Amino acid sequence: TWQQGVTYCAGTVDGTTGWRLPYLWELSKYFYQNGRGDFQSGYYWSGTNSPQNPGYACIVAMFDGNVVNYTKSNASVYVRCAR
């Protein structure tokens, strides 16, 4: 879920702290500069809430770059932490 992603990134990742979910613009910029790069094909949580509904957050599809609002309770979304 989105909250699990927030909690995971707020902990220790690869032996270091100071991580967070990436902002929507960071994920989108990465995709448009690198394609999928080293991301698995799928949807990735951003730390950006949906402006229309606080129960949703923005995700980026790392197979085509589309941005979608997903319910934060959805558990089928990947997490990649940023600093």
Backbone atoms as SQL, in Angstrom:
CREATE TABLE atoms (id INTEGER PRIMARY KEY, chain TEXT, resi INTEGER, resn TEXT, atom TEXT, x REAL, y REAL, z REAL);
INSERT INTO atoms VALUES
  (1, 'A', 1, 'THR', 'N', 0.835, -1.179, 0.000),
  (2, 'A', 1, 'THR', 'CA', 0.000, 0.000, 0.000),
  (3, 'A', 1, 'THR', 'C', 0.884, 1.248, 0.000),
  (4, 'A', 2, 'TRP', 'N', 0.289, 2.383, -0.242),
  (5, 'A', 2, 'TRP', 'CA', 1.038, 3.639, -0.233),
  (6, 'A', 2, 'TRP', 'C', 1.675, 3.873, 1.136),
  (7, 'A', 3, 'GLN', 'N', 0.906, 3.647, 2.211),
  (8, 'A', 3, 'GLN', 'CA', 1.441, 3.874, 3.559),
  (9, 'A', 3, 'GLN', 'C', 2.601, 2.930, 3.850),
  (10, 'A', 4, 'GLN', 'N', 2.546, 1.698, 3.403),
  (11, 'A', 4, 'GLN', 'CA', 3.667, 0.775, 3.576),
  (12, 'A', 4, 'GLN', 'C', 4.905, 1.287, 2.839),
  (13, 'A', 5, 'GLY', 'N', 4.699, 1.880, 1.666),
  (14, 'A', 5, 'GLY', 'CA', 5.815, 2.464, 0.922),
  (15, 'A', 5, 'GLY', 'C', 6.423, 3.646, 1.661),
  (16, 'A', 6, 'VAL', 'N', 5.575, 4.511, 2.214),
  (17, 'A', 6, 'VAL', 'CA', 6.058, 5.656, 2.992),
  (18, 'A', 6, 'VAL', 'C', 6.873, 5.164, 4.186),
  (19, 'A', 7, 'THR', 'N', 6.346, 4.175, 4.896),
  (20, 'A', 7, 'THR', 'CA', 7.023, 3.626, 6.076),
  (21, 'A', 7, 'THR', 'C', 8.345, 2.969, 5.691),
  (22, 'A', 8, 'TYR', 'N', 8.337, 2.192, 4.625),
  (23, 'A', 8, 'TYR', 'CA', 9.559, 1.529, 4.171),
  (24, 'A', 8, 'TYR', 'C', 10.644, 2.556, 3.848),
  (25, 'A', 9, 'CYS', 'N', 10.298, 3.573, 3.086),
  (26, 'A', 9, 'CYS', 'CA', 11.286, 4.571, 2.684),
  (27, 'A', 9, 'CYS', 'C', 11.764, 5.418, 3.863),
  (28, 'A', 10, 'ALA', 'N', 10.928, 5.580, 4.883),
  (29, 'A', 10, 'ALA', 'CA', 11.319, 6.366, 6.060),
  (30, 'A', 10, 'ALA', 'C', 12.282, 5.600, 6.959),
  (31, 'A', 11, 'GLY', 'N', 12.417, 4.303, 6.739),
  (32, 'A', 11, 'GLY', 'CA', 13.325, 3.484, 7.538),
  (33, 'A', 11, 'GLY', 'C', 14.723, 3.485, 6.944),
  (34, 'A', 12, 'THR', 'N', 15.467, 2.460, 7.267),
  (35, 'A', 12, 'THR', 'CA', 16.820, 2.304, 6.742),
  (36, 'A', 12, 'THR', 'C', 16.756, 1.497, 5.450),
  (37, 'A', 13, 'VAL', 'N', 17.263, 2.073, 4.374),
  (38, 'A', 13, 'VAL', 'CA', 17.276, 1.429, 3.065),
  (39, 'A', 13, 'VAL', 'C', 18.733, 1.284, 2.641),
  (40, 'A', 14, 'ASP', 'N', 19.135, 0.079, 2.318),
  (41, 'A', 14, 'ASP', 'CA', 20.530, -0.192, 1.919),
  (42, 'A', 14, 'ASP', 'C', 21.525, 0.363, 2.925),
  (43, 'A', 15, 'GLY', 'N', 21.189, 0.270, 4.222),
  (44, 'A', 15, 'GLY', 'CA', 22.098, 0.689, 5.282),
  (45, 'A', 15, 'GLY', 'C', 22.146, 2.184, 5.555),
  (46, 'A', 16, 'THR', 'N', 21.282, 2.967, 4.885),
  (47, 'A', 16, 'THR', 'CA', 21.287, 4.417, 5.107),
  (48, 'A', 16, 'THR', 'C', 19.868, 4.913, 5.376),
  (49, 'A', 17, 'THR', 'N', 19.780, 6.109, 5.937),
  (50, 'A', 17, 'THR', 'CA', 18.492, 6.726, 6.213),
  (51, 'A', 17, 'THR', 'C', 18.341, 7.993, 5.377),
  (52, 'A', 18, 'GLY', 'N', 17.217, 8.665, 5.513),
  (53, 'A', 18, 'GLY', 'CA', 16.974, 9.904, 4.772),
  (54, 'A', 18, 'GLY', 'C', 16.243, 9.697, 3.463),
  (55, 'A', 19, 'TRP', 'N', 15.598, 8.549, 3.303),
  (56, 'A', 19, 'TRP', 'CA', 14.883, 8.223, 2.078),
  (57, 'A', 19, 'TRP', 'C', 13.421, 8.641, 2.177),
  (58, 'A', 20, 'ARG', 'N', 12.739, 8.726, 1.050),
  (59, 'A', 20, 'ARG', 'CA', 11.328, 9.071, 0.957),
  (60, 'A', 20, 'ARG', 'C', 10.783, 8.524, -0.356),
  (61, 'A', 21, 'LEU', 'N', 9.464, 8.510, -0.495),
  (62, 'A', 21, 'LEU', 'CA', 8.896, 8.213, -1.809),
  (63, 'A', 21, 'LEU', 'C', 9.237, 9.377, -2.736),
  (64, 'A', 22, 'PRO', 'N', 9.576, 9.107, -3.987),
  (65, 'A', 22, 'PRO', 'CA', 9.914, 10.196, -4.906),
  (66, 'A', 22, 'PRO', 'C', 8.693, 11.038, -5.263),
  (67, 'A', 23, 'TYR', 'N', 8.931, 12.297, -5.528),
  (68, 'A', 23, 'TYR', 'CA', 7.872, 13.173, -6.017),
  (69, 'A', 23, 'TYR', 'C', 7.447, 12.706, -7.404),
  (70, 'A', 24, 'LEU', 'N', 6.222, 13.025, -7.775),
  (71, 'A', 24, 'LEU', 'CA', 5.699, 12.638, -9.086),
  (72, 'A', 24, 'LEU', 'C', 6.606, 13.122, -10.209),
  (73, 'A', 25, 'TRP', 'N', 7.056, 14.376, -10.128),
  (74, 'A', 25, 'TRP', 'CA', 7.893, 14.916, -11.206),
  (75, 'A', 25, 'TRP', 'C', 9.214, 14.157, -11.310),
  (76, 'A', 26, 'GLU', 'N', 9.738, 13.629, -10.192),
  (77, 'A', 26, 'GLU', 'CA', 10.997, 12.864, -10.246),
  (78, 'A', 26, 'GLU', 'C', 10.809, 11.553, -11.004),
  (79, 'A', 27, 'LEU', 'N', 9.729, 10.827, -10.708),
  (80, 'A', 27, 'LEU', 'CA', 9.474, 9.568, -11.421),
  (81, 'A', 27, 'LEU', 'C', 9.226, 9.811, -12.905),
  (82, 'A', 28, 'SER', 'N', 8.419, 10.820, -13.212),
  (83, 'A', 28, 'SER', 'CA', 8.123, 11.121, -14.623),
  (84, 'A', 28, 'SER', 'C', 9.376, 11.535, -15.368),
  (85, 'A', 29, 'LYS', 'N', 10.187, 12.380, -14.761),
  (86, 'A', 29, 'LYS', 'CA', 11.427, 12.825, -15.403),
  (87, 'A', 29, 'LYS', 'C', 12.353, 11.643, -15.665),
  (88, 'A', 30, 'TYR', 'N', 12.476, 10.739, -14.675),
  (89, 'A', 30, 'TYR', 'CA', 13.320, 9.559, -14.853),
  (90, 'A', 30, 'TYR', 'C', 12.849, 8.748, -16.057),
  (91, 'A', 31, 'PHE', 'N', 11.535, 8.491, -16.131),
  (92, 'A', 31, 'PHE', 'CA', 11.019, 7.684, -17.238),
  (93, 'A', 31, 'PHE', 'C', 11.310, 8.347, -18.578),
  (94, 'A', 32, 'TYR', 'N', 11.057, 9.636, -18.700),
  (95, 'A', 32, 'TYR', 'CA', 11.220, 10.300, -19.996),
  (96, 'A', 32, 'TYR', 'C', 12.680, 10.512, -20.368),
  (97, 'A', 33, 'GLN', 'N', 13.586, 10.448, -19.409),
  (98, 'A', 33, 'GLN', 'CA', 15.016, 10.534, -19.734),
  (99, 'A', 33, 'GLN', 'C', 15.643, 9.173, -19.957),
  (100, 'A', 34, 'ASN', 'N', 15.121, 8.130, -19.289),
  (101, 'A', 34, 'ASN', 'CA', 15.774, 6.819, -19.290),
  (102, 'A', 34, 'ASN', 'C', 14.904, 5.670, -19.754),
  (103, 'A', 35, 'GLY', 'N', 13.651, 5.934, -20.096),
  (104, 'A', 35, 'GLY', 'CA', 12.748, 4.824, -20.339),
  (105, 'A', 35, 'GLY', 'C', 12.534, 4.096, -19.026),
  (106, 'A', 36, 'ARG', 'N', 12.343, 2.819, -19.080),
  (107, 'A', 36, 'ARG', 'CA', 12.142, 2.054, -17.854),
  (108, 'A', 36, 'ARG', 'C', 13.430, 1.939, -17.053),
  (109, 'A', 37, 'GLY', 'N', 14.568, 2.004, -17.724),
  (110, 'A', 37, 'GLY', 'CA', 15.853, 1.897, -17.021),
  (111, 'A', 37, 'GLY', 'C', 15.938, 0.629, -16.201),
  (112, 'A', 38, 'ASP', 'N', 16.335, 0.756, -14.946),
  (113, 'A', 38, 'ASP', 'CA', 16.470, -0.424, -14.093),
  (114, 'A', 38, 'ASP', 'C', 15.218, -0.683, -13.244),
  (115, 'A', 39, 'PHE', 'N', 14.102, -0.039, -13.583),
  (116, 'A', 39, 'PHE', 'CA', 12.839, -0.303, -12.907),
  (117, 'A', 39, 'PHE', 'C', 12.182, -1.532, -13.528),
  (118, 'A', 40, 'GLN', 'N', 11.453, -2.305, -12.717),
  (119, 'A', 40, 'GLN', 'CA', 10.635, -3.361, -13.271),
  (120, 'A', 40, 'GLN', 'C', 9.465, -2.702, -13.990),
  (121, 'A', 41, 'SER', 'N', 8.943, -3.364, -14.999),
  (122, 'A', 41, 'SER', 'CA', 7.770, -2.846, -15.688),
  (123, 'A', 41, 'SER', 'C', 6.580, -2.922, -14.736),
  (124, 'A', 42, 'GLY', 'N', 5.944, -1.806, -14.489),
  (125, 'A', 42, 'GLY', 'CA', 4.799, -1.777, -13.591),
  (126, 'A', 42, 'GLY', 'C', 4.561, -0.380, -13.073),
  (127, 'A', 43, 'TYR', 'N', 3.674, -0.269, -12.101),
  (128, 'A', 43, 'TYR', 'CA', 3.323, 1.016, -11.509),
  (129, 'A', 43, 'TYR', 'C', 4.167, 1.272, -10.260),
  (130, 'A', 44, 'TYR', 'N', 4.552, 2.544, -10.049),
  (131, 'A', 44, 'TYR', 'CA', 5.362, 2.944, -8.896),
  (132, 'A', 44, 'TYR', 'C', 4.706, 4.099, -8.159),
  (133, 'A', 45, 'TRP', 'N', 4.635, 3.950, -6.826),
  (134, 'A', 45, 'TRP', 'CA', 4.089, 5.024, -5.991),
  (135, 'A', 45, 'TRP', 'C', 4.961, 6.257, -6.041),
  (136, 'A', 46, 'SER', 'N', 4.320, 7.400, -6.037),
  (137, 'A', 46, 'SER', 'CA', 5.018, 8.659, -5.796),
  (138, 'A', 46, 'SER', 'C', 4.575, 9.160, -4.424),
  (139, 'A', 47, 'GLY', 'N', 5.270, 10.128, -3.900),
  (140, 'A', 47, 'GLY', 'CA', 4.878, 10.749, -2.648),
  (141, 'A', 47, 'GLY', 'C', 3.871, 11.864, -2.853),
  (142, 'A', 48, 'THR', 'N', 3.367, 11.999, -4.058),
  (143, 'A', 48, 'THR', 'CA', 2.444, 13.079, -4.410),
  (144, 'A', 48, 'THR', 'C', 0.997, 12.620, -4.256),
  (145, 'A', 49, 'ASN', 'N', 0.263, 13.289, -3.402),
  (146, 'A', 49, 'ASN', 'CA', -1.155, 12.975, -3.225),
  (147, 'A', 49, 'ASN', 'C', -1.962, 13.454, -4.430),
  (148, 'A', 50, 'SER', 'N', -3.063, 12.772, -4.676),
  (149, 'A', 50, 'SER', 'CA', -3.986, 13.216, -5.707),
  (150, 'A', 50, 'SER', 'C', -4.600, 14.539, -5.277),
  (151, 'A', 51, 'PRO', 'N', -4.610, 15.539, -6.165),
  (152, 'A', 51, 'PRO', 'CA', -5.211, 16.813, -5.785),
  (153, 'A', 51, 'PRO', 'C', -6.736, 16.735, -5.628),
  (154, 'A', 52, 'GLN', 'N', -7.360, 15.722, -6.209),
  (155, 'A', 52, 'GLN', 'CA', -8.813, 15.593, -6.149),
  (156, 'A', 52, 'GLN', 'C', -9.304, 14.800, -4.941),
  (157, 'A', 53, 'ASN', 'N', -8.477, 13.884, -4.421),
  (158, 'A', 53, 'ASN', 'CA', -8.936, 12.987, -3.370),
  (159, 'A', 53, 'ASN', 'C', -7.775, 12.604, -2.468),
  (160, 'A', 54, 'PRO', 'N', -7.806, 12.944, -1.182),
  (161, 'A', 54, 'PRO', 'CA', -6.700, 12.627, -0.290),
  (162, 'A', 54, 'PRO', 'C', -6.505, 11.131, -0.047),
  (163, 'A', 55, 'GLY', 'N', -7.460, 10.303, -0.414),
  (164, 'A', 55, 'GLY', 'CA', -7.320, 8.856, -0.284),
  (165, 'A', 55, 'GLY', 'C', -6.588, 8.221, -1.455),
  (166, 'A', 56, 'TYR', 'N', -6.148, 9.053, -2.398),
  (167, 'A', 56, 'TYR', 'CA', -5.441, 8.573, -3.587),
  (168, 'A', 56, 'TYR', 'C', -4.076, 9.246, -3.686),
  (169, 'A', 57, 'ALA', 'N', -3.157, 8.572, -4.356),
  (170, 'A', 57, 'ALA', 'CA', -1.844, 9.146, -4.635),
  (171, 'A', 57, 'ALA', 'C', -1.526, 8.907, -6.107),
  (172, 'A', 58, 'CYS', 'N', -0.617, 9.683, -6.636),
  (173, 'A', 58, 'CYS', 'CA', -0.226, 9.561, -8.038),
  (174, 'A', 58, 'CYS', 'C', 0.803, 8.448, -8.199),
  (175, 'A', 59, 'ILE', 'N', 0.640, 7.685, -9.261),
  (176, 'A', 59, 'ILE', 'CA', 1.610, 6.651, -9.609),
  (177, 'A', 59, 'ILE', 'C', 2.070, 6.882, -11.044),
  (178, 'A', 60, 'VAL', 'N', 3.228, 6.315, -11.375),
  (179, 'A', 60, 'VAL', 'CA', 3.754, 6.390, -12.738),
  (180, 'A', 60, 'VAL', 'C', 3.891, 4.973, -13.266),
  (181, 'A', 61, 'ALA', 'N', 3.407, 4.757, -14.480),
  (182, 'A', 61, 'ALA', 'CA', 3.543, 3.475, -15.150),
  (183, 'A', 61, 'ALA', 'C', 4.917, 3.433, -15.810),
  (184, 'A', 62, 'MET', 'N', 5.766, 2.542, -15.355),
  (185, 'A', 62, 'MET', 'CA', 7.115, 2.460, -15.903),
  (186, 'A', 62, 'MET', 'C', 7.196, 1.604, -17.157),
  (187, 'A', 63, 'PHE', 'N', 6.074, 1.501, -17.867),
  (188, 'A', 63, 'PHE', 'CA', 6.092, 0.871, -19.180),
  (189, 'A', 63, 'PHE', 'C', 5.664, 1.845, -20.260),
  (190, 'A', 64, 'ASP', 'N', 4.966, 2.943, -19.866),
  (191, 'A', 64, 'ASP', 'CA', 4.587, 3.929, -20.877),
  (192, 'A', 64, 'ASP', 'C', 4.636, 5.366, -20.364),
  (193, 'A', 65, 'GLY', 'N', 4.954, 5.570, -19.090),
  (194, 'A', 65, 'GLY', 'CA', 5.084, 6.914, -18.534),
  (195, 'A', 65, 'GLY', 'C', 3.796, 7.576, -18.104),
  (196, 'A', 66, 'ASN', 'N', 2.662, 6.890, -18.263),
  (197, 'A', 66, 'ASN', 'CA', 1.383, 7.490, -17.868),
  (198, 'A', 66, 'ASN', 'C', 1.321, 7.703, -16.359),
  (199, 'A', 67, 'VAL', 'N', 0.622, 8.750, -15.974),
  (200, 'A', 67, 'VAL', 'CA', 0.387, 9.067, -14.566),
  (201, 'A', 67, 'VAL', 'C', -1.073, 8.773, -14.266),
  (202, 'A', 68, 'VAL', 'N', -1.298, 8.069, -13.165),
  (203, 'A', 68, 'VAL', 'CA', -2.640, 7.657, -12.770),
  (204, 'A', 68, 'VAL', 'C', -2.799, 7.919, -11.279),
  (205, 'A', 69, 'ASN', 'N', -4.003, 8.225, -10.835),
  (206, 'A', 69, 'ASN', 'CA', -4.303, 8.311, -9.414),
  (207, 'A', 69, 'ASN', 'C', -4.825, 6.961, -8.951),
  (208, 'A', 70, 'TYR', 'N', -4.188, 6.385, -7.931),
  (209, 'A', 70, 'TYR', 'CA', -4.600, 5.094, -7.380),
  (210, 'A', 70, 'TYR', 'C', -5.005, 5.277, -5.936),
  (211, 'A', 71, 'THR', 'N', -5.939, 4.439, -5.493),
  (212, 'A', 71, 'THR', 'CA', -6.289, 4.432, -4.089),
  (213, 'A', 71, 'THR', 'C', -5.067, 3.997, -3.273),
  (214, 'A', 72, 'LYS', 'N', -4.826, 4.671, -2.175),
  (215, 'A', 72, 'LYS', 'CA', -3.633, 4.400, -1.365),
  (216, 'A', 72, 'LYS', 'C', -3.646, 3.006, -0.742),
  (217, 'A', 73, 'SER', 'N', -4.785, 2.345, -0.752),
  (218, 'A', 73, 'SER', 'CA', -4.865, 0.989, -0.192),
  (219, 'A', 73, 'SER', 'C', -4.472, -0.080, -1.200),
  (220, 'A', 74, 'ASN', 'N', -4.211, 0.289, -2.455),
  (221, 'A', 74, 'ASN', 'CA', -3.837, -0.680, -3.482),
  (222, 'A', 74, 'ASN', 'C', -2.464, -1.265, -3.161),
  (223, 'A', 75, 'ALA', 'N', -2.386, -2.578, -3.102),
  (224, 'A', 75, 'ALA', 'CA', -1.141, -3.247, -2.725),
  (225, 'A', 75, 'ALA', 'C', -0.356, -3.776, -3.917),
  (226, 'A', 76, 'SER', 'N', -0.774, -3.484, -5.134),
  (227, 'A', 76, 'SER', 'CA', -0.086, -4.043, -6.304),
  (228, 'A', 76, 'SER', 'C', 0.791, -3.007, -7.003),
  (229, 'A', 77, 'VAL', 'N', 1.369, -2.084, -6.225),
  (230, 'A', 77, 'VAL', 'CA', 2.192, -1.009, -6.770),
  (231, 'A', 77, 'VAL', 'C', 3.596, -1.125, -6.178),
  (232, 'A', 78, 'TYR', 'N', 4.616, -0.931, -7.013),
  (233, 'A', 78, 'TYR', 'CA', 6.006, -1.017, -6.561),
  (234, 'A', 78, 'TYR', 'C', 6.433, 0.255, -5.837),
  (235, 'A', 79, 'VAL', 'N', 7.534, 0.140, -5.093),
  (236, 'A', 79, 'VAL', 'CA', 8.120, 1.261, -4.375),
  (237, 'A', 79, 'VAL', 'C', 9.580, 1.390, -4.772),
  (238, 'A', 80, 'ARG', 'N', 10.004, 2.596, -5.054),
  (239, 'A', 80, 'ARG', 'CA', 11.422, 2.928, -5.266),
  (240, 'A', 80, 'ARG', 'C', 11.664, 4.186, -4.455),
  (241, 'A', 81, 'CYS', 'N', 12.561, 4.119, -3.490),
  (242, 'A', 81, 'CYS', 'CA', 12.830, 5.248, -2.607),
  (243, 'A', 81, 'CYS', 'C', 13.793, 6.250, -3.257),
  (244, 'A', 82, 'ALA', 'N', 13.697, 7.501, -2.832),
  (245, 'A', 82, 'ALA', 'CA', 14.553, 8.582, -3.340),
  (246, 'A', 82, 'ALA', 'C', 15.135, 9.349, -2.167),
  (247, 'A', 83, 'ARG', 'N', 16.205, 10.106, -2.443),
  (248, 'A', 83, 'ARG', 'CA', 16.821, 10.953, -1.413),
  (249, 'A', 83, 'ARG', 'C', 16.908, 12.363, -1.897);
